[in-house]
Structure formats: C-alpha cells, structure tokens
PDB file of C-alpha atoms in Angstrom:
ATOM      1  CA  MET L   1       0.163  -0.102  -0.063  1.00  0.00           C
ATOM      2  CA  ASN L   2       3.282   2.637   1.209  1.00  0.00           C
ATOM      3  CA  ARG L   3       4.108   1.804  -3.175  1.00  0.00           C
ATOM      4  CA  ILE L   4       0.667   2.666  -4.333  1.00  0.00           C
ATOM      5  CA  CYS L   5       0.727   5.951  -2.142  1.00  0.00           C
ATOM      6  CA  THR L   6       4.055   6.616  -2.787  1.00  0.00           C
ATOM      7  CA  ARG L   7       4.195   6.215  -6.638  1.00  0.00           C
ATOM      8  CA  LEU L   8       0.577   7.801  -6.810  1.00  0.00           C
ATOM      9  CA  ALA L   9       2.147  11.064  -4.747  1.00  0.00           C
ATOM     10  CA  SER L  10       6.037  10.953  -7.336  1.00  0.00           C
ATOM     11  CA  ALA L  11       3.370  10.974 -10.576  1.00  0.00           C
ATOM     12  CA  VAL L  12       0.348  13.726  -9.310  1.00  0.00           C
ATOM     13  CA  LEU L  13       4.373  15.865  -8.257  1.00  0.00           C
ATOM     14  CA  MET L  14       5.119  15.410 -11.566  1.00  0.00           C
ATOM     15  CA  PHE L  15       2.100  16.448 -13.356  1.00  0.00           C
ATOM     16  CA  GLY L  16       1.641  19.806 -11.291  1.00  0.00           C
ATOM     17  CA  LEU L  17       5.657  20.359 -12.411  1.00  0.00           C
ATOM     18  CA  ALA L  18       4.767  19.802 -16.221  1.00  0.00           C
ATOM     19  CA  ILE L  19       1.974  21.842 -15.818  1.00  0.00           C
ATOM     20  CA  THR L  20       3.854  24.905 -13.575  1.00  0.00           C
ATOM     21  CA  THR L  21       6.134  25.006 -16.916  1.00  0.00           C
ATOM     22  CA  ALA L  22       4.091  24.886 -19.509  1.00  0.00           C
ATOM     23  CA  GLN L  23       1.980  28.037 -17.743  1.00  0.00           C
ATOM     24  CA  ALA L  24       6.489  29.167 -16.829  1.00  0.00           C
ATOM     25  CA  SER L  25       6.223  29.766 -20.769  1.00  0.00           C
ATOM     26  CA  GLU L  26       4.392  32.003 -23.730  1.00  0.00           C
ATOM     27  CA  LEU L  27       4.299  31.471 -26.592  1.00  0.00           C
ATOM     28  CA  LEU L  28       5.571  34.041 -29.020  1.00  0.00           C
ATOM     29  CA  PHE L  29       5.187  32.394 -32.153  1.00  0.00           C
ATOM     30  CA  ALA L  30       4.439  29.628 -34.063  1.00  0.00           C
ATOM     31  CA  CYS L  31       3.900  28.485 -37.570  1.00  0.00           C
ATOM     32  CA  THR L  32       3.888  25.056 -39.937  1.00  0.00           C
ATOM     33  CA  THR L  33       6.293  25.534 -42.748  1.00  0.00           C
ATOM     34  CA  THR L  34       6.128  24.977 -45.945  1.00  0.00           C
ATOM     35  CA  ASN L  35       7.956  21.234 -45.386  1.00  0.00           C
ATOM     36  CA  GLY L  36       5.399  20.913 -43.029  1.00  0.00           C
ATOM     37  CA  LYS L  37       8.215  21.167 -39.819  1.00  0.00           C
ATOM     38  CA  GLN L  38       7.000  23.613 -37.018  1.00  0.00           C
ATOM     39  CA  ILE L  39       8.734  26.432 -35.978  1.00  0.00           C
ATOM     40  CA  MET L  40       7.819  27.275 -32.457  1.00  0.00           C
ATOM     41  CA  VAL L  41       8.941  31.115 -29.359  1.00  0.00           C
ATOM     42  CA  THR L  42       8.782  31.061 -26.261  1.00  0.00           C
ATOM     43  CA  ASP L  43       8.936  33.247 -23.661  1.00  0.00           C
ATOM     44  CA  HIS L  44      10.293  32.040 -20.458  1.00  0.00           C
ATOM     45  CA  GLY L  45      11.159  35.212 -18.874  1.00  0.00           C
ATOM     46  CA  GLN L  46      14.818  34.976 -18.115  1.00  0.00           C
ATOM     47  CA  ASN L  47      15.481  33.720 -21.949  1.00  0.00           C
ATOM     48  CA  PHE L  48      13.514  32.889 -25.246  1.00  0.00           C
ATOM     49  CA  GLY L  49      13.064  28.946 -26.808  1.00  0.00           C
ATOM     50  CA  TYR L  50      13.126  28.475 -30.486  1.00  0.00           C
ATOM     51  CA  ARG L  51      12.589  24.994 -31.565  1.00  0.00           C
ATOM     52  CA  PHE L  52      12.217  23.583 -35.186  1.00  0.00           C
ATOM     53  CA  GLY L  53      11.585  20.029 -36.452  1.00  0.00           C
ATOM     54  CA  LYS L  54       8.330  17.629 -37.399  1.00  0.00           C
ATOM     55  CA  PRO L  55       5.846  17.932 -34.037  1.00  0.00           C
ATOM     56  CA  GLY L  56       6.787  15.948 -31.096  1.00  0.00           C
ATOM     57  CA  LYS L  57      10.279  16.056 -32.914  1.00  0.00           C
ATOM     58  CA  PRO L  58      12.525  18.528 -32.810  1.00  0.00           C
ATOM     59  CA  GLU L  59      15.342  19.257 -34.656  1.00  0.00           C
ATOM     60  CA  LEU L  60      16.802  21.903 -33.611  1.00  0.00           C
ATOM     61  CA  ALA L  61      15.941  23.386 -30.104  1.00  0.00           C
ATOM     62  CA  PHE L  62      17.679  26.441 -28.179  1.00  0.00           C
ATOM     63  CA  THR L  63      17.141  29.478 -25.168  1.00  0.00           C
ATOM     64  CA  SER L  64      18.562  32.675 -26.091  1.00  0.00           C
ATOM     65  CA  ASP L  65      19.905  34.734 -23.321  1.00  0.00           C
ATOM     66  CA  ARG L  66      16.694  37.826 -23.744  1.00  0.00           C
ATOM     67  CA  GLN L  67      19.453  40.596 -22.855  1.00  0.00           C
ATOM     68  CA  GLN L  68      20.953  39.312 -26.238  1.00  0.00           C
ATOM     69  CA  THR L  69      18.132  39.542 -28.090  1.00  0.00           C
ATOM     70  CA  GLU L  70      16.638  42.155 -30.390  1.00  0.00           C
ATOM     71  CA  ILE L  71      12.963  42.509 -31.225  1.00  0.00           C
ATOM     72  CA  THR L  72      12.150  45.095 -33.395  1.00  0.00           C
ATOM     73  CA  ALA L  73       8.271  45.915 -34.653  1.00  0.00           C
ATOM     74  CA  CYS L  74       6.992  48.782 -37.825  1.00  0.00           C
ATOM     75  CA  THR L  75       3.973  49.384 -38.719  1.00  0.00           C
ATOM     76  CA  ALA L  76       3.558  50.702 -42.281  1.00  0.00           C
ATOM     77  CA  SER L  77       2.899  55.064 -42.547  1.00  0.00           C
ATOM     78  CA  ASN L  78      -0.531  54.556 -44.282  1.00  0.00           C
ATOM     79  CA  GLY L  79      -1.880  51.639 -41.327  1.00  0.00           C
ATOM     80  CA  ASP L  80      -2.077  49.070 -44.069  1.00  0.00           C
ATOM     81  CA  GLY L  81      -0.287  46.194 -41.877  1.00  0.00           C
ATOM     82  CA  SER L  82       2.849  45.152 -39.009  1.00  0.00           C
ATOM     83  CA  GLU L  83       5.163  43.789 -38.425  1.00  0.00           C
ATOM     84  CA  ALA L  84       7.599  42.227 -35.813  1.00  0.00           C
ATOM     85  CA  SER L  85      10.641  39.991 -35.410  1.00  0.00           C
ATOM     86  CA  ILE L  86      12.725  38.739 -32.674  1.00  0.00           C
ATOM     87  CA  HIS L  87      16.821  37.443 -33.175  1.00  0.00           C
ATOM     88  CA  LEU L  88      17.927  34.659 -32.050  1.00  0.00           C
ATOM     89  CA  SER L  89      21.334  33.594 -31.478  1.00  0.00           C
ATOM     90  CA  ASN L  90      22.552  30.269 -30.759  1.00  0.00           C
ATOM     91  CA  GLY L  91      26.091  29.836 -31.390  1.00  0.00           C
ATOM     92  CA  ASP L  92      27.598  30.636 -34.818  1.00  0.00           C
ATOM     93  CA  TYR L  93      23.612  30.999 -36.535  1.00  0.00           C
ATOM     94  CA  ASP L  94      21.257  33.755 -36.161  1.00  0.00           C
ATOM     95  CA  TYR L  95      17.948  32.925 -35.752  1.00  0.00           C
ATOM     96  CA  VAL L  96      15.691  36.045 -37.868  1.00  0.00           C
ATOM     97  CA  VAL L  97      11.806  34.820 -36.212  1.00  0.00           C
ATOM     98  CA  THR L  98       9.469  37.488 -38.773  1.00  0.00           C
ATOM     99  CA  GLY L  99       6.024  37.452 -38.971  1.00  0.00           C
ATOM    100  CA  GLY L 100       3.185  40.309 -39.997  1.00  0.00           C
ATOM    101  CA  GLY L 101      -0.005  41.255 -41.363  1.00  0.00           C
ATOM    102  CA  ASP L 102      -1.101  43.434 -43.828  1.00  0.00           C
ATOM    103  CA  ARG L 103      -4.088  44.158 -46.609  1.00  0.00           C
ATOM    104  CA  TYR L 104      -2.018  42.413 -49.756  1.00  0.00           C
ATOM    105  CA  HIS L 105      -2.135  39.382 -46.975  1.00  0.00           C
ATOM    106  CA  LYS L 106      -5.522  37.487 -46.626  1.00  0.00           C
ATOM    107  CA  GLN L 107      -3.688  35.649 -43.150  1.00  0.00           C
ATOM    108  CA  PRO L 108      -0.626  36.088 -41.347  1.00  0.00           C
ATOM    109  CA  TYR L 109       2.179  35.326 -43.048  1.00  0.00           C
ATOM    110  CA  GLY L 110       5.782  34.538 -41.182  1.00  0.00           C
ATOM    111  CA  ASP L 111       8.903  33.474 -41.970  1.00  0.00           C
ATOM    112  CA  VAL L 112      12.899  32.463 -40.333  1.00  0.00           C
ATOM    113  CA  LYS L 113      15.904  33.802 -41.772  1.00  0.00           C
ATOM    114  CA  VAL L 114      18.847  31.148 -40.716  1.00  0.00           C
ATOM    115  CA  MET L 115      22.234  33.085 -41.432  1.00  0.00           C
ATOM    116  CA  ARG L 116      25.379  33.195 -39.709  1.00  0.00           C
ATOM    117  CA  SER L 117      26.403  35.076 -37.166  1.00  0.00           C
ATOM    118  CA  GLY L 118      27.683  39.227 -38.106  1.00  0.00           C
ATOM    119  CA  SER L 119      26.030  38.360 -41.516  1.00  0.00           C
ATOM    120  CA  ASP L 120      22.966  40.113 -43.099  1.00  0.00           C
ATOM    121  CA  THR L 121      22.752  36.753 -45.638  1.00  0.00           C
ATOM    122  CA  PRO L 122      20.329  34.126 -45.441  1.00  0.00           C
ATOM    123  CA  VAL L 123      22.108  30.519 -45.244  1.00  0.00           C
ATOM    124  CA  ALA L 124      18.521  29.562 -45.374  1.00  0.00           C
ATOM    125  CA  THR L 125      14.614  30.960 -45.019  1.00  0.00           C
ATOM    126  CA  LEU L 126      12.237  28.990 -43.799  1.00  0.00           C
ATOM    127  CA  GLN L 127       8.366  29.827 -45.175  1.00  0.00           C
ATOM    128  CA  CYS L 128       5.770  29.847 -42.656  1.00  0.00           C
ATOM    129  CA  ARG L 129       2.608  27.755 -44.192  1.00  0.00           C
ATOM    130  CA  THR L 130      -0.035  30.786 -45.222  1.00  0.00           C
ATOM    131  CA  GLY L 131      -3.080  29.768 -41.856  1.00  0.00           C
ATOM    132  CA  THR L 132      -0.612  28.405 -39.857  1.00  0.00           C
ATOM    133  CA  VAL L 133       0.894  31.532 -38.276  1.00  0.00           C
ATOM    134  CA  VAL L 134       0.147  32.140 -34.143  1.00  0.00           C
ATOM    135  CA  ASN L 135       2.671  35.757 -33.943  1.00  0.00           C
ATOM    136  CA  HIS L 136       2.677  37.583 -30.204  1.00  0.00           C
ATOM    137  CA  ILE L 137       5.808  38.778 -31.385  1.00  0.00           C
ATOM    138  CA  PHE L 138       4.692  42.299 -31.800  1.00  0.00           C
ATOM    139  CA  ASP L 139       3.379  42.705 -28.268  1.00  0.00           C
ATOM    140  CA  LEU L 140       6.951  42.110 -26.590  1.00  0.00           C
ATOM    141  CA  SER L 141       7.920  45.914 -28.306  1.00  0.00           C
ATOM    142  CA  ASN L 142       6.008  48.862 -27.175  1.00  0.00           C
ATOM    143  CA  ILE L 143       8.076  51.007 -29.555  1.00  0.00           C
ATOM    144  CA  ALA L 144       6.949  50.520 -33.149  1.00  0.00           C
ATOM    145  CA  SER L 145       9.049  52.513 -35.836  1.00  0.00           C
ATOM    146  CA  ARG L 146       7.974  53.097 -39.399  1.00  0.00           C
ATOM    147  CA  CYS L 147       7.733  50.313 -42.130  1.00  0.00           C
ATOM    148  CA  ASP L 148       8.171  52.632 -44.916  1.00  0.00           C
TER     149      ASP L 148
END
C-alpha cells in the first residue's frame, strides 16, 4: 500500500511540475513551414526558446538570453500593416523570426531567416504555410517604428 501511495504522490508531483512549466512559458510565435515542420518561439522570462522540427520530434531546440535578443516592430505609415521580428542567437548562427500582416495578405504571414553570425545574408529561409501563423512577437515591443 505504501508503494502505491508513493507512486501516486510522485505522479501527482510530476504532473504539477509539467503544468507549472507549461504555464511559465508563453507562446510568441508558431507556424508550420511549407515542408511540414513546426517552428515555435516561447518566452521563458529570462530567455526565449526556439524549436524547429516535426511535431513532437524537434530537430533543433535552444534558448537565447533575453538580454542578448533584439526585438523590432514596425507599422506601415499608411496603416496597411505591421511586422515584428525577434533575433535569436545560437552558436555561430542567428535566427530572425518574423511575423506580420497587411491588407495584401489575407492571413498573417511569417518566416525564419537563418544567418551566420555577423552576416546579413541568409543561408536558409523557412517560409510558413498560409493559415498556420500565430504571432505575438509584436506584444513584446511598445516602440514601433515605420516600416517604410
């Protein structure tokens, strides 16, 4: 009987920790790429998390220190749309995750540009599939410049 109670208590504790961990992170950006892989950026307070890969099987997952992360947001001067980006670093590579929307795109759009640190030329660009973009990056920035 003691063994059953101990296992039950352990299961309840682990379930509680899983819920706390899920509540401690906030989804900032998510989408499914044109090749069916998922991209997710989460806010964990002191850092941001990045995950890329098939559902449930990330090929790449890392955290980026909040103090080292650049967040930009802009709004078109004619009010037609807005765009926000978060620039995450991982080793020798930078990942610029961008989401936005305007009157020309019927639904929000997004992409990730992967660049070698210190370069402005992408080595890869991952396009998000239409209708799959969830973008809350704009919520992080209270300063929005003009896009044009």
